[in-house]
Coordinates of N, CA, C and O and ligand atoms in Angstrom, one line a residue:
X161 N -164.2 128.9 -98.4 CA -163.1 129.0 -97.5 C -161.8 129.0 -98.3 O -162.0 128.4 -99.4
X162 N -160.3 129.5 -98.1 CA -159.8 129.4 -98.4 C -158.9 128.0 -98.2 O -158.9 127.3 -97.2
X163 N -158.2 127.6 -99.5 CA -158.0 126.2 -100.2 C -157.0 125.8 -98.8 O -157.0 124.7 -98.3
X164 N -156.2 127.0 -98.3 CA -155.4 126.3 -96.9 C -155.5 127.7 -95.8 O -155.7 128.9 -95.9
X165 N -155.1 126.9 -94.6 CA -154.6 128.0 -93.7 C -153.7 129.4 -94.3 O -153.2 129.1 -95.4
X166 N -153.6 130.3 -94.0 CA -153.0 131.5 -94.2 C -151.7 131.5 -93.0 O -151.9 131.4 -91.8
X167 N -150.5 131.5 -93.5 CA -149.7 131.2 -92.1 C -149.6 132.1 -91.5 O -149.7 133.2 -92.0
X168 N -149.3 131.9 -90.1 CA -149.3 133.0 -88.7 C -147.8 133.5 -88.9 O -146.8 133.0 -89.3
X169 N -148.2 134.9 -88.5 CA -146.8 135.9 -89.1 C -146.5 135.9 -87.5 O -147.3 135.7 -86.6
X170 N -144.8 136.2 -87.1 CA -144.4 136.3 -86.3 C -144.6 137.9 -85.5 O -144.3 139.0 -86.2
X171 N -145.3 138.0 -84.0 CA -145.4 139.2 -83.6 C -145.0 139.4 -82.1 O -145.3 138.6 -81.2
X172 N -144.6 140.4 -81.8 CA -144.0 140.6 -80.2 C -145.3 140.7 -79.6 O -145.2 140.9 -78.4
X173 N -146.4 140.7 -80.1 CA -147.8 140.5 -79.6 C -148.0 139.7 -78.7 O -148.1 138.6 -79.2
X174 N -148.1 139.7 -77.0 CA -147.9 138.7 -75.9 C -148.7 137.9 -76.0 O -148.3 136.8 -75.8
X175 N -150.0 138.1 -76.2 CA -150.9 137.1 -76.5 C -150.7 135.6 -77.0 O -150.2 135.2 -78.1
X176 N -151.1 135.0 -75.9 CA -151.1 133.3 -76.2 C -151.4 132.7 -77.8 O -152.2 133.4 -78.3
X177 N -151.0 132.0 -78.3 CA -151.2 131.8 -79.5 C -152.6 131.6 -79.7 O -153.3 132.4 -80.4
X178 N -153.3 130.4 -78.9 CA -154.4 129.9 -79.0 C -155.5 131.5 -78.6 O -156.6 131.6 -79.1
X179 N -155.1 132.3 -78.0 CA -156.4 133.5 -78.0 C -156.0 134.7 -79.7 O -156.6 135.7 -80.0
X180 N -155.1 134.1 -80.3 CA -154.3 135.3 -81.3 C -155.8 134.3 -82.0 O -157.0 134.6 -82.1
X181 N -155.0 132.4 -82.6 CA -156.0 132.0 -83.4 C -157.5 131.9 -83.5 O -158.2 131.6 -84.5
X182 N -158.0 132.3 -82.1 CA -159.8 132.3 -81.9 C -159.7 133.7 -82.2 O -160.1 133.9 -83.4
X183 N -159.2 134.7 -81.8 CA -159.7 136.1 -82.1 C -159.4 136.5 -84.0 O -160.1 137.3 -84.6
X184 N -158.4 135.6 -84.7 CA -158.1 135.8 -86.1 C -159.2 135.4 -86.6 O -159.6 136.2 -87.5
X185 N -160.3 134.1 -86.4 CA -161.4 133.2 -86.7 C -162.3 134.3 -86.5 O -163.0 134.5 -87.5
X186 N -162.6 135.0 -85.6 CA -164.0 135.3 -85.2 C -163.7 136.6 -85.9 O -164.8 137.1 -86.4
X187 N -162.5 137.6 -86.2 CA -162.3 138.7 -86.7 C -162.8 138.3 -88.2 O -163.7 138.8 -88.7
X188 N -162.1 137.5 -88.7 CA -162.7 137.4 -90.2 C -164.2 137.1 -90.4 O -165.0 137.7 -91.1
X189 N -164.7 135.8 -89.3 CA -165.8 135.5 -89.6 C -166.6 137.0 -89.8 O -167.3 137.2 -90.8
X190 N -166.5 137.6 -89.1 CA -167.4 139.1 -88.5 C -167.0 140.7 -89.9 O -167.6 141.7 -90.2
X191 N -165.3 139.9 -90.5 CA -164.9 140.8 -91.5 C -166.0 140.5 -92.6 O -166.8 141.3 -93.0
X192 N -165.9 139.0 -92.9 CA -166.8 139.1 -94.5 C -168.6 139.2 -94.2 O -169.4 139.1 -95.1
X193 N -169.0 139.4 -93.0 CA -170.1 139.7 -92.6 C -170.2 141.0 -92.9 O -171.2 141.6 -93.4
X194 N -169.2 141.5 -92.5 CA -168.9 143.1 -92.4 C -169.0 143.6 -93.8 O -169.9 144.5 -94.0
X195 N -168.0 143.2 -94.7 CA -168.4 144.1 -96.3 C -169.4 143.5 -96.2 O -170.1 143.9 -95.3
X196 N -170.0 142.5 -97.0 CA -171.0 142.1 -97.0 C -172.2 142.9 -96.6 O -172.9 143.5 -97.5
X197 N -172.5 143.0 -95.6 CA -173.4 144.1 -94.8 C -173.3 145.6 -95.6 O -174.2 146.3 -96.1
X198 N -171.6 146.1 -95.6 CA -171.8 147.6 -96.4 C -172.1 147.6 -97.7 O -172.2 148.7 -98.3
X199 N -172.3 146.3 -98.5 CA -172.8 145.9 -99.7 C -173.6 146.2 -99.7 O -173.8 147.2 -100.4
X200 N -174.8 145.5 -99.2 CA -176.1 145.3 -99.2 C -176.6 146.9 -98.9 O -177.3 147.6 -99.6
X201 N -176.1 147.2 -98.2 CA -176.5 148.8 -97.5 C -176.3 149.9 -98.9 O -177.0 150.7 -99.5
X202 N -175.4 149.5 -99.0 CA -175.4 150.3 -100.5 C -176.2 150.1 -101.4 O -176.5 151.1 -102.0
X203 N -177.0 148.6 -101.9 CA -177.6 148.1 -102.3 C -178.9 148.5 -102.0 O -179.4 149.1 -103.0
X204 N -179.6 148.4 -101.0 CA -181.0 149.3 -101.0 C -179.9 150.8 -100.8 O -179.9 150.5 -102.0
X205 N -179.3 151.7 -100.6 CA -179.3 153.2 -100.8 C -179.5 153.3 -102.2 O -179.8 154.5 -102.6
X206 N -179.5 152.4 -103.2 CA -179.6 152.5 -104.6 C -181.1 152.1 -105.1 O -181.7 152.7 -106.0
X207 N -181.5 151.5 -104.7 CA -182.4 151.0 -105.2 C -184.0 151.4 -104.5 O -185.0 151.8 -105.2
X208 N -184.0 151.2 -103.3 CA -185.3 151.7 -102.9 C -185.7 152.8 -103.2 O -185.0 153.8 -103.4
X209 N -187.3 152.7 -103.3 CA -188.4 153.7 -104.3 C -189.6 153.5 -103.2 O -190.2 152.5 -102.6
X210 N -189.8 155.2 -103.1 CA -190.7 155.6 -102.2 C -191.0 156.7 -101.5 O -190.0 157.4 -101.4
X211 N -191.8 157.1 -101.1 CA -192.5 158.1 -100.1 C -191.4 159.0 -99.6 O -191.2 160.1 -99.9
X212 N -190.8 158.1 -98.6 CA -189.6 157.9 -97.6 C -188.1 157.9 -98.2 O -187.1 157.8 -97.4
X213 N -188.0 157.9 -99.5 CA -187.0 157.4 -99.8 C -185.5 158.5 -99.6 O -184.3 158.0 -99.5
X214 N -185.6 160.0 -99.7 CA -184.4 160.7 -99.3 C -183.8 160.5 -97.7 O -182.6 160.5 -97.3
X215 N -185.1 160.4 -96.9 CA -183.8 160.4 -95.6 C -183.3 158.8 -95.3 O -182.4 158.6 -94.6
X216 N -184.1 157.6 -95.9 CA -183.6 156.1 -95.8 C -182.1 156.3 -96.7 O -181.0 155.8 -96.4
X217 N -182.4 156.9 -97.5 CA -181.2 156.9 -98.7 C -179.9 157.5 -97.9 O -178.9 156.9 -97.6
X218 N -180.1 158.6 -97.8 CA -179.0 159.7 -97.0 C -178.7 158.7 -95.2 O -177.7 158.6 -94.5
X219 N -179.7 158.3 -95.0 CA -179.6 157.2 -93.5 C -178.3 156.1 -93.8 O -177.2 155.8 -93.2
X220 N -178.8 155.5 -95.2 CA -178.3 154.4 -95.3 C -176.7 154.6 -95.6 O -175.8 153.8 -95.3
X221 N -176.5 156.3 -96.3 CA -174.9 156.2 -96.2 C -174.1 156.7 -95.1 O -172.9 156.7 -95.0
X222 N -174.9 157.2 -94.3 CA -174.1 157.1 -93.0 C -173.6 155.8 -92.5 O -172.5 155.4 -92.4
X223 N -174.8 155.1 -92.4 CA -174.4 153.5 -92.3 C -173.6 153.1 -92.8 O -173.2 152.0 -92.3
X224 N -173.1 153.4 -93.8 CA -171.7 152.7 -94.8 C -170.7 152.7 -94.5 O -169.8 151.8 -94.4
X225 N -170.6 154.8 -94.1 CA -169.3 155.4 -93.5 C -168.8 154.7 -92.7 O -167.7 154.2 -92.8
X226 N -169.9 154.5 -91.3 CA -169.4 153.7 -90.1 C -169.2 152.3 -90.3 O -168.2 152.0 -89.7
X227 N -169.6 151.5 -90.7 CA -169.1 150.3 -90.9 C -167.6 149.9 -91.9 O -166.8 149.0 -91.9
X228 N -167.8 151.1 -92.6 CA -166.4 151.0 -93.5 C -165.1 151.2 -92.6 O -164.0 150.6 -92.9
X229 N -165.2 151.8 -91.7 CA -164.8 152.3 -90.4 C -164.4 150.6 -89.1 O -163.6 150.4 -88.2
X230 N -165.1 150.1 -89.4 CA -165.7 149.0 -88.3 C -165.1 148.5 -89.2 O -163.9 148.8 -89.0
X231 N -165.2 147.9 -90.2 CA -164.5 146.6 -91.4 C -163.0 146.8 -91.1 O -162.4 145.8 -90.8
X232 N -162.4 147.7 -91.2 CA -160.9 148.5 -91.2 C -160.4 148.0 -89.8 O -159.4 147.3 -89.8
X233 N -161.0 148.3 -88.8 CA -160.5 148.3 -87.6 C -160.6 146.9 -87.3 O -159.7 146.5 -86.6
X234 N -161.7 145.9 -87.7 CA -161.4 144.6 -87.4 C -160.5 144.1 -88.2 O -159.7 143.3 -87.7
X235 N -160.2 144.3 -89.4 CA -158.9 143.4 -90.5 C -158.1 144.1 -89.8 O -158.0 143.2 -89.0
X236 N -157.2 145.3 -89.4 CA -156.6 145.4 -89.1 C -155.8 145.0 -87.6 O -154.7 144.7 -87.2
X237 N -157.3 145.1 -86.9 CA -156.4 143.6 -85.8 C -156.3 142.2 -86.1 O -155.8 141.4 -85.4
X238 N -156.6 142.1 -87.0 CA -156.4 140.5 -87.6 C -155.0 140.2 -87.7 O -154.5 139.1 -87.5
X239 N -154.3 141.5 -88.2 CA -153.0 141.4 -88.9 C -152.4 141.9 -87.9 O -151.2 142.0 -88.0
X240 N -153.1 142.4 -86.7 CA -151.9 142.7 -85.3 C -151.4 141.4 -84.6 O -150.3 141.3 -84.0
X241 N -152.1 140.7 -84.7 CA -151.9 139.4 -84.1 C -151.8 138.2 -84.7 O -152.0 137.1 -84.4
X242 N -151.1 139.0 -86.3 CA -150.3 137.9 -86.5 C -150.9 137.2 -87.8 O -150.2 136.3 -88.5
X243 N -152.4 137.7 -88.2 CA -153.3 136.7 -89.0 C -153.2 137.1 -90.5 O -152.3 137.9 -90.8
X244 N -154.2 136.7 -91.7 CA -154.3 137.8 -92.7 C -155.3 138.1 -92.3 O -156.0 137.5 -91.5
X245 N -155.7 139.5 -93.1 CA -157.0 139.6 -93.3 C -158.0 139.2 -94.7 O -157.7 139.3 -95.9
X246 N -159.0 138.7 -94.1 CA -159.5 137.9 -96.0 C -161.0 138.6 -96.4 O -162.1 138.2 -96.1
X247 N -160.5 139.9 -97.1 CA -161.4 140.7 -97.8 C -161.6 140.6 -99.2 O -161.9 141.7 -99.6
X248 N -161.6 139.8 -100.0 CA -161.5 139.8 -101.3 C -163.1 139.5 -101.1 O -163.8 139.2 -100.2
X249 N -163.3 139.6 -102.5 CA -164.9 139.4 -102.9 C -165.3 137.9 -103.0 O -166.4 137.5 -102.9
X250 N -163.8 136.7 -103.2 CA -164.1 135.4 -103.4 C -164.3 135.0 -102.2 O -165.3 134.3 -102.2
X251 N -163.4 135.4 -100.4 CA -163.5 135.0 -99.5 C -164.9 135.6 -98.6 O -165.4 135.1 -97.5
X252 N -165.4 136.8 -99.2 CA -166.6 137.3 -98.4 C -167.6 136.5 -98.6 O -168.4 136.1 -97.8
X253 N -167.6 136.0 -100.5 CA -168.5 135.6 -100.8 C -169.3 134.2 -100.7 O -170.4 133.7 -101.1
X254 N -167.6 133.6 -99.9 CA -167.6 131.8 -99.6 C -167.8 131.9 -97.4 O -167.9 130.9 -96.7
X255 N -167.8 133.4 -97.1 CA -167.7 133.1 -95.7 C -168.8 133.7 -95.3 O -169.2 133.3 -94.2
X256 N -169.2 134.6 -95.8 CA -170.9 135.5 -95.3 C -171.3 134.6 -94.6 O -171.0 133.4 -94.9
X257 N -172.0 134.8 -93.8 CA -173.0 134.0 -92.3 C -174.6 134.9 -93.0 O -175.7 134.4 -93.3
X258 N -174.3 136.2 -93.2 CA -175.6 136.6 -93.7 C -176.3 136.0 -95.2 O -175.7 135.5 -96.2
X259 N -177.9 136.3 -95.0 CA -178.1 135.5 -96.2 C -178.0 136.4 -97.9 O -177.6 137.6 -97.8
X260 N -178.3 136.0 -98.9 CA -177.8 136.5 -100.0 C -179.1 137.8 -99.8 O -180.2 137.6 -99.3
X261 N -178.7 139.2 -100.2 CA -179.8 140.6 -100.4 C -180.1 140.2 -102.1 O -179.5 140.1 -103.2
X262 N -181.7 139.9 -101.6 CA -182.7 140.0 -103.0 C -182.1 141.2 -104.0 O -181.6 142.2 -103.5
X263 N -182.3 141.1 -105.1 CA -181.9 142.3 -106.0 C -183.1 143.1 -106.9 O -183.2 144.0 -107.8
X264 N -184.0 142.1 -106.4 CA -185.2 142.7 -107.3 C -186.4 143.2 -106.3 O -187.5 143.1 -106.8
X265 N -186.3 143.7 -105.0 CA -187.1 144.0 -104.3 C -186.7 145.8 -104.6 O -185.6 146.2 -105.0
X266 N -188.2 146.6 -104.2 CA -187.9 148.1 -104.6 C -188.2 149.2 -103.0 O -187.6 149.9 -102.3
X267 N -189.7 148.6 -103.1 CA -190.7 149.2 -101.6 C -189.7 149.1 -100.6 O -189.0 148.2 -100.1
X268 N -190.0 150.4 -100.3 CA -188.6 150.5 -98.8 C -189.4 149.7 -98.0 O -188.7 149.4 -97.1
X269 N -190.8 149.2 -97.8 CA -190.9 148.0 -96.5 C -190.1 147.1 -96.6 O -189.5 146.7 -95.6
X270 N -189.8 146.6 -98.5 CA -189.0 145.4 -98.7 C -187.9 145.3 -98.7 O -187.3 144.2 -99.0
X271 N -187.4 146.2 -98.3 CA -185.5 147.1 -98.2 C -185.2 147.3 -97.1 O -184.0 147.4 -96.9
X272 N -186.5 147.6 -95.6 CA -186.2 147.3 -94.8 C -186.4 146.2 -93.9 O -185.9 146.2 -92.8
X273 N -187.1 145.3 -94.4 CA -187.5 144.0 -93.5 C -185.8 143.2 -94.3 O -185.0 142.8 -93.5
X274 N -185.5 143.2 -95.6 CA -184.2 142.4 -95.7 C -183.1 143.1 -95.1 O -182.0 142.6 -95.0
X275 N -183.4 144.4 -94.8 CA -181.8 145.0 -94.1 C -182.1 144.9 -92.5 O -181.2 144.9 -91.7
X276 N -183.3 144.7 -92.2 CA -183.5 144.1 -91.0 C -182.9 142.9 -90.0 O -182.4 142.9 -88.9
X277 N -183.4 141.6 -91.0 CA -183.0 140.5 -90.9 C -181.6 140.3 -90.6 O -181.3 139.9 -89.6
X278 N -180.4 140.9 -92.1 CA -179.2 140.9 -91.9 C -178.8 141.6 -90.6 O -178.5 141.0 -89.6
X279 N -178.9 143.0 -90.8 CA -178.4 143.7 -88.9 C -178.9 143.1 -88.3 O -177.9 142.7 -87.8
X280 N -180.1 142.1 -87.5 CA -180.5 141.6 -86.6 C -179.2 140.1 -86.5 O -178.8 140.0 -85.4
X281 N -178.9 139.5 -87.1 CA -177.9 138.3 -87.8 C -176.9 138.5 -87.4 O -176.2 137.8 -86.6
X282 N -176.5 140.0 -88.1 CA -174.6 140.4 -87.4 C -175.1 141.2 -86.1 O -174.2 141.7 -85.4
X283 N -176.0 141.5 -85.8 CA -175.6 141.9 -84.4 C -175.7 141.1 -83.4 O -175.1 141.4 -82.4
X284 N -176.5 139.8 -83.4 CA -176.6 138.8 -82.6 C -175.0 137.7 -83.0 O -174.8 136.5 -82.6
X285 N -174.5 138.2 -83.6 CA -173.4 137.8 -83.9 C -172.1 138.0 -83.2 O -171.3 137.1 -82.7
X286 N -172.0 139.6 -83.1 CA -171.3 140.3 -83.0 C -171.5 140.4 -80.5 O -170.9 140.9 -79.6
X287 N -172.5 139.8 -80.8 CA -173.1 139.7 -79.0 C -172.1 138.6 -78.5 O -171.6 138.7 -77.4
X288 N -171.7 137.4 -79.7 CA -171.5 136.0 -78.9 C -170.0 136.8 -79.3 O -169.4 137.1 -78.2
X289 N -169.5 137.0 -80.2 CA -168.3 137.1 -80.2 C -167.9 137.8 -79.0 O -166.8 137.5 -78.4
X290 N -168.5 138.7 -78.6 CA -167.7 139.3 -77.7 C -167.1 138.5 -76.2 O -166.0 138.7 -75.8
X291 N -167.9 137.9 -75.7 CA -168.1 136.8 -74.6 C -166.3 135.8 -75.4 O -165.1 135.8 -75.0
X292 N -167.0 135.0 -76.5 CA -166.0 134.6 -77.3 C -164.2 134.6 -77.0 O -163.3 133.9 -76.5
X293 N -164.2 136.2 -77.7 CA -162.7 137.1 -77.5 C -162.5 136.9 -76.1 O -161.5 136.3 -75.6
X294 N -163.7 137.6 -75.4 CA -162.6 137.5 -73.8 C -162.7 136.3 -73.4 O -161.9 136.2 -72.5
X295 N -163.2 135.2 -73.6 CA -162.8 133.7 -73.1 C -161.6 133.3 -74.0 O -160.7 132.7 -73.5
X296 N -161.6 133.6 -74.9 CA -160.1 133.5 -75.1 C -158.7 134.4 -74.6 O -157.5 134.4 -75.0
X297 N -159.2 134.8 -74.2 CA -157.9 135.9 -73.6 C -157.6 136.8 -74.4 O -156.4 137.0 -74.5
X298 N -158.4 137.6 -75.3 CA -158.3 138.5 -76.0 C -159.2 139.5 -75.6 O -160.4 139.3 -75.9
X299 N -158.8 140.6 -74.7 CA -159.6 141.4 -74.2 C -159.7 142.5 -75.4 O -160.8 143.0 -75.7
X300 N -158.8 142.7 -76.0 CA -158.3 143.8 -77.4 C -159.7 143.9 -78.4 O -160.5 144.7 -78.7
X301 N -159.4 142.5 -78.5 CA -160.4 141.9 -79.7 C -162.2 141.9 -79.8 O -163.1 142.0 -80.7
X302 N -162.3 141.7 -77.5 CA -163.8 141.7 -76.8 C -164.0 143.1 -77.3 O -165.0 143.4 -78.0
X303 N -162.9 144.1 -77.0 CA -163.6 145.2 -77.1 C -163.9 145.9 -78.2 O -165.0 146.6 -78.1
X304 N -163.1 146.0 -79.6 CA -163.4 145.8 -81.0 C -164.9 145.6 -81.5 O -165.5 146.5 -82.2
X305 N -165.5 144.1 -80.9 CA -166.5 143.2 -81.2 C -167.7 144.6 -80.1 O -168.7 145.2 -80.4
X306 N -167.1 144.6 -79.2 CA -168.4 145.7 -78.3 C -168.3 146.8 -79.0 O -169.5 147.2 -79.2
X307 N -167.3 147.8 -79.8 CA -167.2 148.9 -80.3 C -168.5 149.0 -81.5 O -169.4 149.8 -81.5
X308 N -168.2 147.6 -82.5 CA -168.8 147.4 -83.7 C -170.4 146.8 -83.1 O -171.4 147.2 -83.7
X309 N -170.4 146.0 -82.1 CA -171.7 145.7 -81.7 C -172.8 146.9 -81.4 O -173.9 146.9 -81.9
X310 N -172.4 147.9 -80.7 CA -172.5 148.8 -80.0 C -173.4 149.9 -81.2 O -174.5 150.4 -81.2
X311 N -172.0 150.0 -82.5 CA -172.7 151.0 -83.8 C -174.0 150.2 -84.4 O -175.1 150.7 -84.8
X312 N -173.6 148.9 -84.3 CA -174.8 147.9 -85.7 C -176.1 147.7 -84.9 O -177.1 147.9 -85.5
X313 N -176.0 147.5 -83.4 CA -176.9 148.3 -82.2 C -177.9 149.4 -82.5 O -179.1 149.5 -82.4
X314 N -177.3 150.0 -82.8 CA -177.6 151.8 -83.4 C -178.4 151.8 -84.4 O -179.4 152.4 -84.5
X315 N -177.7 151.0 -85.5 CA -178.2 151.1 -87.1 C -179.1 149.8 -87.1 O -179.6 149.5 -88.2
X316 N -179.4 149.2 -86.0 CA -180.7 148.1 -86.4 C -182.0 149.1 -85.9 O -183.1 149.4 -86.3
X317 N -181.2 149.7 -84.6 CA -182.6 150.9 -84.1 C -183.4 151.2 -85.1 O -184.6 150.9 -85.4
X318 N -182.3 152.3 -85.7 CA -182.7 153.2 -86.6 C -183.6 152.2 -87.8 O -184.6 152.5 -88.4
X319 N -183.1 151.3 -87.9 CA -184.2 150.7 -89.2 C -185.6 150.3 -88.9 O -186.6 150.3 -89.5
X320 N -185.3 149.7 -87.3 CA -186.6 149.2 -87.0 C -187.3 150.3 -86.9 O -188.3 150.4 -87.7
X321 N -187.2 151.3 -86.1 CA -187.7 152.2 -85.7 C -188.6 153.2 -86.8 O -189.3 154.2 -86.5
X322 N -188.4 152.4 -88.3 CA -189.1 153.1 -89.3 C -190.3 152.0 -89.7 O -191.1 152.1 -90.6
X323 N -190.0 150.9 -88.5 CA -191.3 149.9 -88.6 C -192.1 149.5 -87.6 O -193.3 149.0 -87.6
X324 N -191.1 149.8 -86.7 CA -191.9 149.5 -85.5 C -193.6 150.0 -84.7 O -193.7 151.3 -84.6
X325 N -194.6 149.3 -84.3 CA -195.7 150.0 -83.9 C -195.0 150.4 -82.5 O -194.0 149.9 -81.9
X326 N -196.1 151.5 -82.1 CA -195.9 151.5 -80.6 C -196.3 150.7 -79.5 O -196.5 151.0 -78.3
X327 N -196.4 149.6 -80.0 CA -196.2 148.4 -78.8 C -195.0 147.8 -79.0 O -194.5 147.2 -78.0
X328 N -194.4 147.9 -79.8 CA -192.9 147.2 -79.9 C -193.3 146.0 -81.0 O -192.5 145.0 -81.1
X329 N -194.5 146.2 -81.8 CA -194.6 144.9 -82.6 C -193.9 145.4 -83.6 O -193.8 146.6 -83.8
X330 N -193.4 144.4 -84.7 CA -192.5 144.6 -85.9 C -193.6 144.5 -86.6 O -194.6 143.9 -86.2
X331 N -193.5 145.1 -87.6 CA -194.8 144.7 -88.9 C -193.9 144.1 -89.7 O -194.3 143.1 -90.3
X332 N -192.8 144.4 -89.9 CA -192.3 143.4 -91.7 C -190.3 143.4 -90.7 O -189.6 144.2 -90.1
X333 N -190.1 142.2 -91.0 CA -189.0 141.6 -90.9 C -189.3 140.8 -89.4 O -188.3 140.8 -88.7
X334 N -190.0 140.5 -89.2 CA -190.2 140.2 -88.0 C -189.4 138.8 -87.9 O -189.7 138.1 -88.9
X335 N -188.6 138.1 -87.2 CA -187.9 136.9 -87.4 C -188.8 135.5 -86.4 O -188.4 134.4 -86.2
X336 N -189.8 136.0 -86.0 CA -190.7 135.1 -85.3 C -189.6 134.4 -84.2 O -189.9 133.5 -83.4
Ligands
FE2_470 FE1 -175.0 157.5 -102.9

């Protein structure tokens, strides 16, 4: 975390102070989740070896695009209402909620049960926040969190869906 608060910048933004400071908290928490996430994603598009590996590869940078997209648009409401945004590699790396991406795993099973885990993490994440924002009176911010929930939604599909049996059982990342 950072050593102190970041002070609140003055904004004709009507929003109550108290829904500006829950929506600033939940925007960052969900920012350094967010690089974090297009990290890793880049991280198996690099590394996995396999069968499968041109359309996971070419999959996985679509996934980057849009979330690079999603990271932008949440720091930048951070700083509509007044907050910073804390993207540096020291603040992602002290606030991640997700857990650390293995660097020595190759087999795309093992690139997708750990990219599993993570999108399954921020998107159950990205569920509470939204509830979150609008109890605080930040409807702006609810919908932000449904925009990004909505894509990482999409892109957990798409991964499972390269593991899933046709019963709906998971074979690898399964979180029991
Ligand atoms: Fe690439």
């Amino acid at each position: 975390m950072a050593a102190k608060s970041p002070p609140m910048h003055k904004t004709r933004n009507h929003l109550p102070s108290n829904a500006k400071a829950v929506a600033i908290d939940l925007l960052n928490a969900r920012l350094a989740d967010g690089i974090d996430l297009a990290l890793v994603t880049k991280q198996a598009h690099w590394n996995l070896k396999g069968p499968q590996f041109i359309g996971i590869h070419e999959m996985l940078d679509g996934f980057r695009t849009a979330q690079d997209e999603w990271n932008d648009t949440m720091a930048e409401r951070i700083v509509q209402v007044g907050g910073t945004a804390l993207g540096t590699t020291q603040t992602v790396a002290a606030s991640t909620k997700l857990a650390p991406y293995p660097t020595d795993v190759y087999a795309i099973a093992d690139h997708l049960a750990a990219l599993i885990d993570r999108f399954a993490d921020y998107a159950n994440a990205l569920h509470e926040n939204i509830d979150q924002a609008a109890d605080a009176g930040d409807a702006d911010t609810a919908d932000i969190f449904t925009e990004v929930s909505r894509g990482i939604d999409k892109q957990l599909w798409f991964l499972e869906a390269h593991v899933q049996e046709p019963t709906g059982h998971i074979r690898d990342g399964n979180r029991g």
